Every structure is written in C-alpha cells, then in structure tokens.
Amino acid sequence: MAHDKSAFERMEKIVSLCKRRGFIFQSSEIYGGLNGCWDYGPLGTELKRNLKDFWWRRMVRERDDVVGMDGSILMNRQVWVASGHEATFTDPMVDCRNCRSRFRADQLPEKNGRKRCLVCGSDDLTEPRAFNLMFKTYVGATEDESTVTYLRPETAQAIFVQFKNILEVSRKKLPFGIAQVGKAFRNEINPRNFTFRSREFEQMELEYFCRPDQGLELLEYWLKERLRFYSDIGISSDLLHVHKIPPEECAHYSKGTYDIEFHFPFGVQELEGVAYRTDYDLTQHQNASGKPLEYFDEETKQHFIPHVVEPSAGVDRTVLALLCAAFDEEHVTDEKGKTETRTVLRFHPRVAPIKCGIFPLLKNNERLVGKAREIVDLLRPHMMVFYDESGAIGRRYRRQDEAGTPFGVTVDFDTIGENGPVNEGTVTMRERDSMKQERIALADIKSFLLERIS
Ligand code: GAP
C-alpha cells in the first residue's frame, strides 16, 4: 500500500518508465493481461540477467564450498507431501459477501476490531478458509488423482531431494552449500504492487548444510553475506531493514529467521528470508522416501542428518528494488539556460542493462560513424553496449540516462584529428550520475569500462 501521495506517484512513475522503456510489460497484454504474471522486455531482461549472474558469481563461483544445480519445475508429488506443502502451504482466504472480492485475510485492514473489504469497505466477510497456493497439474494423458502434481512453489525442495547425489559427486565436506536459481509458482490470492507479489516468479536460493552446532553461527554469517551482496549491487543500507522474526512467529522447525526488507514506495517489504531450518527438510524426505540422506563425518565417525541455513531471495523483487532504488528525477539547466527534468536510473554499473552508449557526434560523417562502429566492435564481446546516432547528442544522453546506462562515449572531430593532433585518438567519456565528461584515449576505453562494471 502506498504510504502517501508522493510515494504513490513515485511508484506510478516507475511502473510507467518500466513500460515505456521496455523493462517490464504485463503478460499477454494484448488479451487483457494475466493477473500476477509479467514479461521482461529488452532492458529488464538484461537487468535481471546481470542480477542473477552476479548472485551466481558471489554465491557459487567465488566460493570453494558451494556448488550449483538446476532442477526440474515438475517433481514427484510425494516431494510436496513430504515437505508439508500439500497439507499446509496455504493462505487464509476470505470473500466479501457484498462485492464478491476475494482477499488474503491477513492483509485486510481492521476498523473497530472488524476486518473490512479493501474494495467496498464492507465488514460482511466470510470466515477465513485455507487456500493452497500451489498450482495443480497432471502429468501425462490421464487427469486423475494418480497423475496429480504441482508447479514448484519454491526451488529449495529440488536441492533437498538431490542432496545425496550432489554430496557424492561433489565430494564436499560439511559445511557446504547447493545453490539454485529458477522459476517458482504460487497461486497468490492477491497479486499486487506491480511485480512484488506475482504468481510466477524466480528465486535465488542457497541451502547451506552444516553440523547442528554450526547452525546459529552460520545464520549470522549468511545474514551479513547477503547484506554485503545488496550493497555490492548498489542498494544502500539506508534502504534495507533487517527484521528478526520473533521465535513464536517462526516456522516450527526454524531455530531463527531474518527477513531482509526493502523500503519500497508502497512500504517496507520482504526481499529475502535467511532461515535456519534445522534438519527438518532432509529428515522429512528421508522418512518419506525411505532413502538415507545422512552424512558420514569421517573425523567423528558419526552418521547424522545435516542442518541447513537457507538464504532465499526473490529475483523479481530484487529487480523491483533495484529499479526503485535507482529511479531519480532532477532538474537540470541546459547550455541555453532552459531547465528540464532529467529522469535517471542510477543503477550500479555492475547491474545496469547497458554498460555504455556509443555515439558518433554526427550520423552523416563517415569517419565519425566508422570510428564509433569500431568501438562498438571492440566492446561487444565484453559487455552490452548501445550504438545511437539519431538526434541531438543531448537527447541521446537523456535516453541512456533513462535506461540507466552508466557511461557514454562520444566520437567527435577531435577523435578523428580534424581539430589538430592534441586530442586525436581520444573520445569523451560521460559519466551518467555526475554528467561529467573527460577525454580518454581510444586504447583505454575497454579497460576503463571493465574496471568499473565487473
Ligand atoms: N525456500 C524458502 C522460501 O521459498 P519464501 O519466503 O516463501 O521462502 C523466498 O520465499 C523469497 O521468494 C521471498 O523473500 C521473495 O523474495 C520471493 N517470493 C516469494 N513469493 C513471491 C511472490 N509471490 N512474488 C514474487 N516473489 C516472491
């Protein structure tokens, strides 16, 4: 819910920019959309990919103690029976008898001790009843109870059920983790706040297995690591909030959970959960499948079920947080003294969809265009660049500001030596946030950019 008018307007501007510039569109838009589903356009896809790549780099590639996996979305129904999802992955749902709207009971405002309908304000609501959030489907040609399964509501369970295989092939010793990025589906009662609560979304999850005595310490360790991650993608700590879930509100198997929350324009809301889930999941699967999921500790010669600490983040929510944190409007005055509003997405260069705009000063000058094209070819194998020769240079800069492109290279007459030898072989490098321009040598462009985007 928007807190005030300016927060509401800010969110509206972000949603409209996302559509206008091709970050995010409504799914199936030409048919009226599908509630809770979204499509990422060219810029959004790059942004999302950069986020997932950096998560993978930080959580898997830069570590000795984490390996990756990529599980199927459809799994044997028994996975969801054993994990408890089939019986208890529910939200309380109520209907408004007056206007027939349907809500999650825990999200309704109360007045004089009674919950009210969000649409018409009536307090004539049905009693809450449990609604299972998993999407049901059938595997194969027969549609009956024996072929039922679900689209996975989280990626984590694939990690638990493959624990033994991965332990064997990776030959890791505790503590070690298995990471996965992938789609998850929840039939949310009220998808809302743009992509924040969707029915189809992606998760980035790590299950970090350990000895029972290491769990609490590792919970603190992963909380710190995850906060460092957000800072490294440009989300300032001022915009984050750590919520320690009181023990009585934690899941019965959890010995501690933190929510990492972000100050969205519509309120402070969860981005990621970091939970110490004890040995619950592996024990459930061992009991239900009858297959041993124990670990043998060679030092102590003991067999036991590992405990697990789980940092579980939402890709789409983090993309939305990146957009909200980056969005800015400022008043700038041009050379002619005209003031205008500059819309700029101040993405960290690491996640920015396009890293560098490349502009020949004039499009009808072959030498300028040729040199700019050479720079495009030089940079393309290393990063996403955008070539633009149309319109005044100021307008081209503005278009890239709005896309969040951190750098712009302009090839001008100095570059090609038409103003004498002093600046020949140099270009202007413009930095998005300060709008400052400096001349740098053609030979230095690649290293200048690589240093700043990695
Ligand atoms: N394996 C643990 C787990 O799934 P969760 O708190 O239910 O925990 C983890 O989900 C993260 O997944 C959330 O913090 C959020 O970022 C993302 N997420 C969950 N439901 C979502 C939804 N309906 N739309 C978008 N992201 C969602």
CSV table of C-alpha atoms and ligand atoms in Angstrom, one decimal:
chain,number,residue,atom,x,y,z
A,1,MET,CA,0.0,0.0,0.0
A,2,ALA,CA,1.3,3.4,-0.9
A,3,HIS,CA,2.1,5.4,2.3
A,4,ASP,CA,1.4,8.8,0.9
A,5,LYS,CA,0.7,10.6,-2.3
A,6,SER,CA,4.3,11.2,-3.3
A,7,ALA,CA,5.3,7.6,-2.7
A,8,PHE,CA,2.2,6.6,-4.8
A,9,GLU,CA,3.2,8.9,-7.6
A,10,ARG,CA,6.8,7.7,-7.5
A,11,MET,CA,5.6,4.1,-7.9
A,12,GLU,CA,3.4,5.2,-10.8
A,13,LYS,CA,6.3,6.8,-12.5
A,14,ILE,CA,8.5,3.8,-12.0
A,15,VAL,CA,5.8,1.5,-13.5
A,16,SER,CA,5.2,3.8,-16.4
A,17,LEU,CA,9.0,4.1,-17.1
A,18,CYS,CA,9.3,0.3,-17.0
A,19,LYS,CA,6.7,0.0,-19.7
A,20,ARG,CA,7.8,3.0,-21.8
A,21,ARG,CA,11.5,1.9,-21.8
A,22,GLY,CA,10.8,-1.8,-22.1
A,23,PHE,CA,11.9,-3.1,-18.6
A,24,ILE,CA,8.6,-4.8,-17.7
A,25,PHE,CA,5.3,-5.4,-19.5
A,26,GLN,CA,2.1,-7.0,-18.5
A,27,SER,CA,2.0,-10.6,-19.6
A,28,SER,CA,-0.4,-11.4,-22.5
A,29,GLU,CA,-1.2,-7.7,-22.6
A,30,ILE,CA,-3.0,-7.7,-26.0
A,31,TYR,CA,-5.5,-10.1,-24.4
A,32,GLY,CA,-6.1,-8.0,-21.3
A,33,GLY,CA,-3.2,-9.5,-19.4
A,34,LEU,CA,-3.0,-12.3,-16.9
A,35,ASN,CA,-3.1,-11.2,-13.3
A,36,GLY,CA,0.2,-11.8,-11.4
A,37,CYS,CA,2.3,-12.5,-14.5
A,38,TRP,CA,4.8,-10.2,-16.1
A,39,ASP,CA,7.1,-10.2,-19.1
A,40,TYR,CA,10.5,-8.6,-19.1
A,41,GLY,CA,11.4,-6.5,-22.2
A,42,PRO,CA,14.9,-6.0,-23.6
A,43,LEU,CA,16.2,-3.7,-20.8
A,44,GLY,CA,14.5,-5.7,-18.0
A,45,THR,CA,15.9,-8.9,-19.3
A,46,GLU,CA,19.4,-7.6,-19.2
A,47,LEU,CA,19.0,-6.2,-15.7
A,48,LYS,CA,17.6,-9.5,-14.4
A,49,ARG,CA,20.3,-11.5,-16.1
A,50,ASN,CA,23.0,-9.3,-14.6
A,51,LEU,CA,21.5,-9.7,-11.1
A,52,LYS,CA,21.3,-13.5,-11.4
A,53,ASP,CA,24.8,-13.7,-12.9
A,54,PHE,CA,26.2,-11.6,-10.0
A,55,TRP,CA,24.4,-13.7,-7.4
A,56,TRP,CA,25.8,-16.9,-9.0
A,57,ARG,CA,29.3,-15.4,-9.1
A,58,ARG,CA,29.1,-14.4,-5.5
A,59,MET,CA,27.3,-17.4,-4.1
A,60,VAL,CA,28.9,-20.2,-6.3
A,61,ARG,CA,31.9,-19.3,-8.4
A,62,GLU,CA,33.8,-17.2,-5.9
A,63,ARG,CA,33.5,-19.9,-3.2
A,64,ASP,CA,35.0,-23.3,-2.6
A,65,ASP,CA,32.2,-24.5,-0.5
A,66,VAL,CA,29.1,-24.1,-2.8
A,67,VAL,CA,28.1,-25.9,-6.0
A,68,GLY,CA,25.2,-25.3,-8.3
A,69,MET,CA,22.2,-27.3,-9.6
A,70,ASP,CA,19.3,-26.7,-11.9
A,71,GLY,CA,16.3,-28.8,-11.0
A,72,SER,CA,13.1,-29.5,-12.8
A,73,ILE,CA,10.0,-27.5,-12.1
A,74,LEU,CA,7.7,-30.5,-12.1
A,75,MET,CA,8.6,-33.1,-9.4
A,76,ASN,CA,7.1,-36.2,-8.0
A,77,ARG,CA,4.0,-35.3,-5.9
A,78,GLN,CA,5.5,-37.1,-2.9
A,79,VAL,CA,8.1,-34.3,-2.7
A,80,TRP,CA,5.3,-31.9,-1.8
A,81,VAL,CA,3.6,-34.3,0.5
A,82,ALA,CA,6.8,-34.9,2.5
A,83,SER,CA,7.8,-31.3,2.6
A,84,GLY,CA,4.4,-30.4,4.1
A,85,HIS,CA,3.4,-28.1,1.2
A,86,GLU,CA,0.5,-30.2,0.1
A,87,ALA,CA,-1.1,-30.1,3.5
A,88,THR,CA,-0.1,-26.7,4.8
A,89,PHE,CA,1.2,-24.3,2.1
A,90,THR,CA,-1.9,-22.2,2.4
A,91,ASP,CA,-3.0,-18.6,2.9
A,92,PRO,CA,-6.3,-17.7,4.7
A,93,MET,CA,-8.8,-16.5,2.2
A,94,VAL,CA,-12.0,-14.5,2.7
A,95,ASP,CA,-14.7,-13.4,0.4
A,96,CYS,CA,-16.6,-10.1,0.6
A,97,ARG,CA,-20.3,-11.0,0.6
A,98,ASN,CA,-21.1,-7.5,-0.6
A,99,CYS,CA,-18.9,-7.0,-3.7
A,100,ARG,CA,-17.6,-10.6,-4.1
A,101,SER,CA,-14.0,-9.6,-4.0
A,102,ARG,CA,-11.5,-12.2,-2.6
A,103,PHE,CA,-8.6,-11.4,-0.2
A,104,ARG,CA,-5.9,-12.8,2.0
A,105,ALA,CA,-7.4,-12.4,5.4
A,106,ASP,CA,-4.1,-11.3,7.0
A,107,GLN,CA,-3.8,-8.4,4.6
A,108,LEU,CA,-7.2,-6.7,5.4
A,109,PRO,CA,-7.4,-3.5,7.4
A,110,GLU,CA,-9.4,-3.6,10.6
A,111,LYS,CA,-11.8,-1.0,11.9
A,112,ASN,CA,-13.4,-1.2,15.3
A,113,GLY,CA,-12.0,-4.7,15.6
A,114,ARG,CA,-13.5,-6.0,12.4
A,115,LYS,CA,-11.8,-6.7,9.1
A,116,ARG,CA,-13.0,-4.6,6.2
A,117,CYS,CA,-13.2,-5.3,2.4
A,118,LEU,CA,-10.4,-3.4,0.6
A,119,VAL,CA,-12.7,-2.7,-2.3
A,120,CYS,CA,-16.1,-1.6,-0.8
A,121,GLY,CA,-15.2,-1.3,2.9
A,122,SER,CA,-17.9,-3.8,3.9
A,123,ASP,CA,-17.3,-5.9,7.0
A,124,ASP,CA,-19.7,-8.6,5.7
A,125,LEU,CA,-16.9,-11.1,5.1
A,126,THR,CA,-16.8,-14.9,5.1
A,127,GLU,CA,-14.8,-16.8,7.7
A,128,PRO,CA,-11.2,-17.3,6.5
A,129,ARG,CA,-10.6,-20.7,4.9
A,130,ALA,CA,-7.3,-22.3,3.9
A,131,PHE,CA,-6.4,-21.9,0.2
A,132,ASN,CA,-3.5,-23.9,-1.1
A,133,LEU,CA,-1.1,-21.8,-3.1
A,134,MET,CA,0.3,-24.5,-5.3
A,135,PHE,CA,-0.7,-24.7,-9.0
A,136,LYS,CA,-2.0,-28.2,-9.6
A,137,THR,CA,-1.4,-30.0,-12.8
A,138,TYR,CA,-1.5,-33.5,-14.3
A,139,VAL,CA,1.5,-35.4,-15.7
A,140,GLY,CA,0.6,-37.5,-18.8
A,141,ALA,CA,-2.6,-38.0,-20.6
A,142,THR,CA,-4.9,-39.1,-17.8
A,143,GLU,CA,-6.3,-36.5,-15.4
A,144,ASP,CA,-7.0,-38.2,-12.1
A,145,GLU,CA,-5.6,-38.3,-8.6
A,146,SER,CA,-2.8,-40.7,-9.6
A,147,THR,CA,-1.3,-38.1,-12.0
A,148,VAL,CA,-1.5,-35.0,-9.9
A,149,THR,CA,1.5,-32.9,-9.2
A,150,TYR,CA,2.3,-29.2,-8.7
A,151,LEU,CA,4.4,-26.5,-10.3
A,152,ARG,CA,7.1,-26.0,-7.7
A,153,PRO,CA,6.3,-23.2,-5.2
A,154,GLU,CA,10.0,-22.9,-4.3
A,155,THR,CA,13.2,-24.1,-5.8
A,156,ALA,CA,14.6,-25.4,-2.4
A,157,GLN,CA,13.0,-28.8,-2.4
A,158,ALA,CA,14.9,-29.9,-5.5
A,159,ILE,CA,18.1,-29.2,-3.6
A,160,PHE,CA,17.0,-31.3,-0.6
A,161,VAL,CA,15.9,-34.3,-2.7
A,162,GLN,CA,19.2,-34.2,-4.7
A,163,PHE,CA,21.3,-33.7,-1.6
A,164,LYS,CA,22.8,-37.2,-1.6
A,165,ASN,CA,23.6,-37.3,-5.3
A,166,ILE,CA,25.3,-33.9,-5.1
A,167,LEU,CA,27.2,-34.7,-2.0
A,168,GLU,CA,28.6,-37.8,-3.7
A,169,VAL,CA,29.6,-36.2,-7.0
A,170,SER,CA,31.0,-33.0,-5.5
A,171,ARG,CA,32.8,-34.8,-2.6
A,172,LYS,CA,32.3,-31.8,-0.4
A,173,LYS,CA,32.6,-31.9,3.4
A,174,LEU,CA,30.4,-30.0,5.7
A,175,PRO,CA,29.8,-27.2,5.8
A,176,PHE,CA,28.9,-26.8,2.1
A,177,GLY,CA,26.0,-25.5,0.1
A,178,ILE,CA,24.0,-26.1,-3.0
A,179,ALA,CA,22.7,-23.1,-5.0
A,180,GLN,CA,19.9,-22.8,-7.5
A,181,VAL,CA,18.2,-20.1,-9.5
A,182,GLY,CA,14.9,-20.8,-11.1
A,183,LYS,CA,11.2,-20.3,-11.5
A,184,ALA,CA,8.6,-20.8,-8.8
A,185,PHE,CA,4.8,-20.5,-8.9
A,186,ARG,CA,2.3,-19.6,-6.3
A,187,ASN,CA,-1.4,-19.0,-6.9
A,188,GLU,CA,-1.4,-15.9,-4.8
A,189,ILE,CA,-4.8,-14.8,-3.7
A,190,ASN,CA,-4.0,-11.1,-4.3
A,191,PRO,CA,-1.0,-10.5,-6.6
A,192,ARG,CA,-0.1,-6.8,-6.2
A,193,ASN,CA,2.3,-4.0,-6.1
A,194,PHE,CA,3.5,-4.5,-9.7
A,195,THR,CA,5.9,-7.5,-9.7
A,196,PHE,CA,6.3,-7.6,-6.0
A,197,ARG,CA,3.8,-10.4,-5.4
A,198,SER,CA,3.5,-12.4,-8.6
A,199,ARG,CA,2.1,-15.8,-9.4
A,200,GLU,CA,5.1,-16.7,-11.5
A,201,PHE,CA,8.5,-15.5,-10.2
A,202,GLU,CA,12.1,-16.5,-9.9
A,203,GLN,CA,14.1,-17.4,-6.8
A,204,MET,CA,17.8,-17.5,-6.0
A,205,GLU,CA,18.2,-20.0,-3.2
A,206,LEU,CA,21.1,-21.5,-1.3
A,207,GLU,CA,20.8,-24.4,1.0
A,208,TYR,CA,24.0,-24.4,3.2
A,209,PHE,CA,24.4,-27.7,5.0
A,210,CYS,CA,26.3,-27.9,8.3
A,211,ARG,CA,26.7,-29.7,11.6
A,212,PRO,CA,24.0,-29.0,14.2
A,213,ASP,CA,26.4,-27.0,16.4
A,214,GLN,CA,27.2,-24.6,13.5
A,215,GLY,CA,23.7,-23.6,12.5
A,216,LEU,CA,23.2,-20.5,14.7
A,217,GLU,CA,26.6,-19.0,13.9
A,218,LEU,CA,26.1,-19.6,10.1
A,219,LEU,CA,22.7,-17.9,10.3
A,220,GLU,CA,24.5,-14.7,11.4
A,221,TYR,CA,27.3,-15.3,8.8
A,222,TRP,CA,24.8,-15.6,5.9
A,223,LEU,CA,22.8,-12.6,7.0
A,224,LYS,CA,26.0,-10.5,6.8
A,225,GLU,CA,27.0,-12.0,3.5
A,226,ARG,CA,23.6,-11.3,2.0
A,227,LEU,CA,23.7,-7.7,3.2
A,228,ARG,CA,27.1,-7.3,1.6
A,229,PHE,CA,25.6,-8.6,-1.6
A,230,TYR,CA,22.9,-5.9,-1.6
A,231,SER,CA,25.5,-3.2,-1.0
A,232,ASP,CA,27.6,-4.6,-3.9
A,233,ILE,CA,24.7,-4.3,-6.3
A,234,GLY,CA,24.1,-0.7,-5.3
A,235,ILE,CA,21.3,-0.9,-2.8
A,236,SER,CA,22.3,1.3,0.1
A,237,SER,CA,21.9,0.1,3.6
A,238,ASP,CA,19.6,3.0,4.3
A,239,LEU,CA,17.0,1.4,2.1
A,240,LEU,CA,17.3,-2.0,3.8
A,241,HIS,CA,15.8,-3.2,7.1
A,242,VAL,CA,16.6,-6.4,8.9
A,243,HIS,CA,13.6,-7.9,10.7
A,244,LYS,CA,14.3,-10.7,13.2
A,245,ILE,CA,11.3,-12.9,13.2
A,246,PRO,CA,10.2,-13.5,16.8
A,247,PRO,CA,10.6,-17.2,17.8
A,248,GLU,CA,6.8,-17.6,18.3
A,249,GLU,CA,6.3,-16.5,14.6
A,250,CYS,CA,9.0,-18.7,13.1
A,251,ALA,CA,8.0,-22.0,11.4
A,252,HIS,CA,8.0,-24.8,14.0
A,253,TYR,CA,11.2,-26.3,12.6
A,254,SER,CA,13.2,-23.0,12.4
A,255,LYS,CA,15.7,-22.0,15.0
A,256,GLY,CA,15.9,-18.5,13.7
A,257,THR,CA,14.8,-16.4,10.7
A,258,TYR,CA,15.7,-13.0,9.5
A,259,ASP,CA,13.8,-11.1,6.8
A,260,ILE,CA,15.8,-8.7,4.8
A,261,GLU,CA,13.4,-5.9,3.9
A,262,PHE,CA,13.5,-3.0,1.4
A,263,HIS,CA,11.9,0.4,1.6
A,264,PHE,CA,9.6,0.2,-1.4
A,265,PRO,CA,7.5,3.2,-2.2
A,266,PHE,CA,4.5,1.0,-1.1
A,267,GLY,CA,6.0,0.1,2.2
A,268,VAL,CA,8.8,-1.8,3.9
A,269,GLN,CA,8.5,-5.3,2.5
A,270,GLU,CA,10.5,-8.6,2.4
A,271,LEU,CA,13.2,-9.1,-0.3
A,272,GLU,CA,14.8,-12.2,1.1
A,273,GLY,CA,14.5,-14.6,4.0
A,274,VAL,CA,17.5,-16.1,5.8
A,275,ALA,CA,16.4,-19.0,7.8
A,276,TYR,CA,18.0,-21.7,9.9
A,277,ARG,CA,15.7,-24.7,9.0
A,278,THR,CA,17.5,-27.3,11.2
A,279,ASP,CA,17.4,-30.8,9.8
A,280,TYR,CA,13.6,-30.6,9.1
A,281,ASP,CA,13.6,-31.0,5.3
A,282,LEU,CA,16.1,-33.7,4.9
A,283,THR,CA,14.5,-35.7,7.8
A,284,GLN,CA,11.1,-35.4,6.2
A,285,HIS,CA,12.5,-36.7,2.8
A,286,GLN,CA,14.4,-39.4,4.5
A,287,ASN,CA,11.4,-40.6,6.3
A,288,ALA,CA,9.0,-40.3,3.4
A,289,SER,CA,11.3,-41.8,0.7
A,290,GLY,CA,12.9,-44.4,2.9
A,291,LYS,CA,16.3,-43.4,1.4
A,292,PRO,CA,19.1,-42.5,3.8
A,293,LEU,CA,20.0,-38.8,3.5
A,294,GLU,CA,22.6,-38.8,6.2
A,295,TYR,CA,26.1,-37.5,6.2
A,296,PHE,CA,29.1,-39.5,7.5
A,297,ASP,CA,31.6,-37.4,9.4
A,298,GLU,CA,35.0,-39.1,8.9
A,299,GLU,CA,36.5,-37.3,11.9
A,300,THR,CA,33.9,-38.3,14.5
A,301,LYS,CA,32.8,-41.5,12.6
A,302,GLN,CA,29.2,-40.4,13.1
A,303,HIS,CA,26.2,-40.6,10.8
A,304,PHE,CA,23.7,-37.7,11.1
A,305,ILE,CA,21.3,-35.6,9.1
A,306,PRO,CA,22.9,-32.2,8.3
A,307,HIS,CA,21.2,-29.0,9.4
A,308,VAL,CA,20.7,-26.2,6.9
A,309,VAL,CA,20.8,-22.4,6.7
A,310,GLU,CA,18.9,-21.0,3.8
A,311,PRO,CA,19.2,-17.6,2.2
A,312,SER,CA,16.3,-17.4,-0.2
A,313,ALA,CA,15.9,-14.3,-2.4
A,314,GLY,CA,13.4,-13.3,-5.0
A,315,VAL,CA,14.8,-12.3,-8.4
A,316,ASP,CA,11.8,-10.2,-9.4
A,317,ARG,CA,11.6,-8.5,-6.0
A,318,THR,CA,15.3,-7.6,-6.2
A,319,VAL,CA,14.8,-6.3,-9.7
A,320,LEU,CA,12.0,-4.1,-8.5
A,321,ALA,CA,14.1,-2.9,-5.6
A,322,LEU,CA,16.9,-2.1,-8.0
A,323,LEU,CA,14.5,0.0,-10.1
A,324,CYS,CA,13.0,1.7,-7.1
A,325,ALA,CA,16.5,2.5,-5.6
A,326,ALA,CA,17.8,3.7,-8.9
A,327,PHE,CA,14.9,5.9,-10.0
A,328,ASP,CA,15.6,9.6,-9.7
A,329,GLU,CA,14.4,12.9,-11.2
A,330,GLU,CA,16.4,16.0,-11.1
A,331,HIS,CA,16.2,19.5,-12.5
A,332,VAL,CA,19.0,20.4,-14.9
A,333,THR,CA,19.7,23.5,-16.9
A,334,ASP,CA,21.0,23.2,-20.5
A,335,GLU,CA,23.5,25.4,-22.3
A,336,LYS,CA,20.7,27.7,-23.4
A,337,GLY,CA,19.5,28.2,-19.8
A,338,LYS,CA,16.4,26.0,-20.2
A,339,THR,CA,15.5,24.0,-17.2
A,340,GLU,CA,14.2,20.5,-17.6
A,341,THR,CA,13.6,17.3,-15.6
A,342,ARG,CA,16.2,14.6,-16.1
A,343,THR,CA,14.9,11.1,-15.4
A,344,VAL,CA,17.8,8.9,-14.5
A,345,LEU,CA,18.1,5.3,-13.3
A,346,ARG,CA,21.2,5.4,-11.1
A,347,PHE,CA,22.0,1.6,-11.4
A,348,HIS,CA,25.3,0.3,-10.2
A,349,PRO,CA,27.3,-0.3,-13.4
A,350,ARG,CA,27.5,-4.0,-12.4
A,351,VAL,CA,23.8,-4.5,-12.9
A,352,ALA,CA,23.0,-1.8,-15.4
A,353,PRO,CA,21.4,-3.3,-18.5
A,354,ILE,CA,23.5,-1.4,-21.0
A,355,LYS,CA,27.0,-0.5,-19.8
A,356,CYS,CA,28.0,2.1,-22.4
A,357,GLY,CA,26.3,4.2,-25.1
A,358,ILE,CA,28.4,4.9,-28.1
A,359,PHE,CA,27.6,8.0,-30.1
A,360,PRO,CA,29.1,9.5,-33.3
A,361,LEU,CA,28.6,13.2,-33.0
A,362,LEU,CA,27.0,13.3,-36.5
A,363,LYS,CA,25.5,10.5,-38.3
A,364,ASN,CA,26.3,11.8,-41.8
A,365,ASN,CA,30.0,11.8,-41.3
A,366,GLU,CA,31.6,8.5,-42.4
A,367,ARG,CA,34.7,8.9,-40.4
A,368,LEU,CA,32.9,9.6,-37.1
A,369,VAL,CA,30.4,6.7,-37.7
A,370,GLY,CA,33.3,4.4,-38.7
A,371,LYS,CA,35.2,5.1,-35.6
A,372,ALA,CA,32.2,4.7,-33.4
A,373,ARG,CA,31.4,1.4,-35.0
A,374,GLU,CA,35.0,0.2,-34.3
A,375,ILE,CA,34.4,1.0,-30.6
A,376,VAL,CA,31.2,-1.0,-30.7
A,377,ASP,CA,33.0,-4.0,-32.1
A,378,LEU,CA,35.8,-3.6,-29.6
A,379,LEU,CA,33.5,-3.6,-26.6
A,380,ARG,CA,30.7,-6.0,-27.7
A,381,PRO,CA,32.4,-9.3,-26.7
A,382,HIS,CA,32.8,-7.9,-23.2
A,383,MET,CA,29.7,-6.0,-22.3
A,384,MET,CA,26.3,-4.8,-23.5
A,385,VAL,CA,26.7,-1.6,-25.5
A,386,PHE,CA,24.2,0.6,-27.4
A,387,TYR,CA,25.0,2.4,-30.6
A,388,ASP,CA,22.9,5.5,-31.2
A,389,GLU,CA,23.4,8.1,-34.0
A,390,SER,CA,20.0,9.7,-34.1
A,391,GLY,CA,19.1,13.1,-32.8
A,392,ALA,CA,21.0,15.8,-30.9
A,393,ILE,CA,23.7,14.4,-28.6
A,394,GLY,CA,21.9,15.8,-25.5
A,395,ARG,CA,18.8,13.8,-26.3
A,396,ARG,CA,20.9,10.7,-26.9
A,397,TYR,CA,22.4,11.2,-23.4
A,398,ARG,CA,19.0,11.6,-21.9
A,399,ARG,CA,17.7,8.4,-23.5
A,400,GLN,CA,20.6,6.5,-21.9
A,401,ASP,CA,20.1,8.2,-18.6
A,402,GLU,CA,16.6,6.9,-18.5
A,403,ALA,CA,17.8,3.4,-19.4
A,404,GLY,CA,20.3,3.6,-16.5
A,405,THR,CA,23.4,3.4,-18.8
A,406,PRO,CA,26.3,4.5,-16.6
A,407,PHE,CA,28.7,5.6,-19.4
A,408,GLY,CA,28.6,7.3,-22.8
A,409,VAL,CA,31.4,7.5,-25.3
A,410,THR,CA,31.2,10.3,-28.0
A,411,VAL,CA,33.3,10.2,-31.1
A,412,ASP,CA,33.8,13.8,-32.2
A,413,PHE,CA,36.0,15.8,-34.5
A,414,ASP,CA,38.9,15.8,-32.0
A,415,THR,CA,38.8,12.0,-32.1
A,416,ILE,CA,39.5,11.9,-35.8
A,417,GLY,CA,42.1,14.6,-35.7
A,418,GLU,CA,40.1,17.3,-37.5
A,419,ASN,CA,40.9,19.9,-34.8
A,420,GLY,CA,44.6,19.2,-34.8
A,421,PRO,CA,46.7,16.5,-33.2
A,422,VAL,CA,46.2,17.4,-29.5
A,423,ASN,CA,43.1,15.2,-28.8
A,424,GLU,CA,43.4,12.9,-31.8
A,425,GLY,CA,42.6,9.3,-30.8
A,426,THR,CA,40.6,10.3,-27.8
A,427,VAL,CA,36.9,10.3,-27.1
A,428,THR,CA,34.7,11.9,-24.5
A,429,MET,CA,33.6,9.6,-21.7
A,430,ARG,CA,30.5,10.9,-20.0
A,431,GLU,CA,29.5,9.6,-16.6
A,432,ARG,CA,25.7,9.3,-16.1
A,433,ASP,CA,25.4,10.5,-12.5
A,434,SER,CA,27.7,13.5,-12.4
A,435,MET,CA,27.2,14.1,-16.2
A,436,LYS,CA,31.0,15.0,-16.2
A,437,GLN,CA,32.9,14.4,-19.3
A,438,GLU,CA,36.6,13.6,-19.6
A,439,ARG,CA,38.7,12.7,-22.6
A,440,ILE,CA,40.2,9.3,-22.7
A,441,ALA,CA,42.4,7.5,-25.2
A,442,LEU,CA,40.7,5.1,-27.5
A,443,ALA,CA,43.1,2.4,-26.3
A,444,ASP,CA,42.0,2.9,-22.7
A,445,ILE,CA,38.2,2.7,-23.2
A,446,LYS,CA,37.9,-1.1,-22.7
A,447,SER,CA,40.0,-1.2,-19.5
A,448,PHE,CA,38.3,1.9,-18.2
A,449,LEU,CA,34.9,0.3,-18.5
A,450,LEU,CA,35.8,-3.2,-17.5
A,451,GLU,CA,37.3,-1.9,-14.2
A,452,ARG,CA,34.0,-0.2,-13.4
A,453,ILE,CA,31.5,-2.8,-14.4
A,454,SER,CA,32.9,-6.0,-13.0
B,1,GAP,N1,12.5,-21.7,0.3
B,1,GAP,C1,12.1,-20.7,1.1
B,1,GAP,C2,11.1,-19.8,0.5
B,1,GAP,O1,10.6,-20.1,-0.6
B,1,GAP,P1,9.7,-17.6,0.9
B,1,GAP,O2,10.0,-16.5,2.0
B,1,GAP,O3,8.4,-18.1,0.8
B,1,GAP,O4,10.8,-18.7,1.3
B,1,GAP,C3,11.6,-16.6,-0.6
B,1,GAP,O5,10.3,-17.0,-0.5
B,1,GAP,C4,11.6,-15.3,-1.5
B,1,GAP,O6,10.9,-15.6,-2.7
B,1,GAP,C5,10.9,-14.1,-0.9
B,1,GAP,O7,11.7,-13.4,0.1
B,1,GAP,C6,10.6,-13.3,-2.1
B,1,GAP,O8,11.7,-12.5,-2.5
B,1,GAP,C7,10.3,-14.4,-3.2
B,1,GAP,N2,8.9,-14.6,-3.3
B,1,GAP,C8,8.1,-15.4,-2.6
B,1,GAP,N3,6.8,-15.3,-3.0
B,1,GAP,C9,6.8,-14.4,-4.1
B,1,GAP,C10,5.8,-13.9,-5.0
B,1,GAP,N4,4.5,-14.3,-4.9
B,1,GAP,N5,6.2,-13.0,-5.9
B,1,GAP,C11,7.5,-12.6,-6.0
B,1,GAP,N6,8.5,-13.1,-5.2
B,1,GAP,C12,8.1,-13.9,-4.3
